[in-house]
């Protein structure tokens, strides 16, 4: 794993954005599909807290993505399990996920794979833990009864199939989860720990998120920043690279 | 990007690099238009998997809903109260010229006139949508003749009437037809006004109080019967008095029926109302303020003599008086000038200054679901303005109908 520690939320965001930009350029102008992962059920499409609204307002409306390339699990589908299975098929048809970008919950969950989720699970309907419901209450005016209790989510296994995984973790309230994810063992109670068995993981975090880590761990990875920062240096644009796929030269491998 | 829309094949235009007035705030958002209406881009993206056909860079302009003028007596030499042979071309001329002032909808106003004038002119006024030919006509505003003698202002005394004999029937006989009438200004202290107000309100016509010596209770009673507007506040009514605020007192009256709002027109040309008075009214009841121009035939022309119905008026700079007197008679202000002056005088936000000329008149006429806002599915009547609130371009139903000449001012 690469652990990238930046000073604060904005710097962590910027580093992650540049990394993703570079990865897109390296991937080349291919089919370039985009999959989004976790959607609470029961919310109408245009509810301001639906994932559709969230993704539209925070991402899609600012970029020139073609709507056909956006795949969001539909929490209002008549047959939820069929919807999940179809999602897995679409991923396969697109050639698998090249880069998975996600965050973690304070309880160490990835997507909505709550503590106790199987580490080899696939896309499915999941009941949300009370912790998650509490964490999301702020989007529903603090009214717990309004927060959806179920969600459609990609499974841990689904994410593990991705060729590369990037996890963004910022804030002191995530510090314990980060500790459990990288310094403790593989454990289905902290599903993010599954990525210890993934060949290509990047954790991007801010100082506050490292509060529960050993000083030794933090110093070790901070010492690697000179090398890691090469990963976000500007590459040639897709236009300049033309039809030729460039060989992605990583300065070192995991 | 290929457009793949399932609902309609009509072209979609995306206005980018702009700040739009929505939810009472200027927001950095793109404006999407299709088939003359404001489009919801999120629905387009997810439901139709569609995208824009044309993207226009607005160079950081402000985009606001088009202005709505509910009191305009004419302009550019045209007098809406004068029954001429080419009345139709006159109204067309004005509706076309006011596009450059940012007005996308208006109510042609007729001042007190003899019945023959109404019978001749009203059938020629048709409610119609705006477009490249000019601003949309929402219906006529009939200011008089059922007004008070003491507060006639510039209206001719010999044409004033009452309806104490036949109430509503008298009114109908005077005007001839109410088909395309949107607003009627009358003095509520007149006998049998309550019946008239109720009847007009029942027909969906907005009743406005003005040119009146009513006290506050008479005004409140009129509101209870259905009146919702005050014609040019402060002008042609009793001045505010602390023991009987008169019509002005409606701004803070506690006798307004629940769920209703009283709106009031203000001519913010710097002449009809002292800026301090403008501020008092605005602060007392900010949500009811509606900017009107009360413009007359001389608006847009050189100073000199022009007509206003049965009267002759003299224009001297921004002042317009009945010839030979100091009685104000309408104005030569344009709507965008009024908006700028209002903003300057009250120090209000840009959003407020734009809303008193667009959202509030739409609310007054009960049409805010399609005019006066940039909400999804509203009519795409909007303006591009610079930061000093000068209109750069006017759009009606999504089409550009006027653009500021780059070489001009």
XYZ file of C-alpha atoms in Angstrom, chain A residues 45 52-53 56-57 60-61 64-68 70 72, chain B residues 1-2 4 29-30 32 41-42 45-47 49-51:
28
model
C -34.199 10.331 -7.767
C -28.060 11.108 -8.097
C -28.387 14.682 -6.815
C -24.834 15.638 -10.271
C -24.210 18.694 -8.126
C -21.267 15.486 -13.270
C -22.478 19.018 -13.913
C -18.281 16.878 -19.811
C -19.090 13.257 -19.047
C -21.513 11.584 -21.409
C -24.654 10.426 -19.546
C -24.418 6.935 -21.085
C -22.723 7.014 -15.806
C -25.568 4.544 -10.542
C -21.344 15.055 -27.618
C -24.192 13.150 -29.253
C -29.747 11.280 -27.115
C -24.902 27.698 -12.228
C -25.523 27.085 -15.882
C -30.448 25.256 -19.565
C -30.302 19.542 -16.381
C -30.210 16.835 -13.726
C -28.843 13.850 -17.578
C -30.267 10.926 -15.625
C -33.723 10.399 -17.141
C -29.323 10.735 -20.868
C -29.297 13.963 -22.851
C -26.831 16.782 -23.122
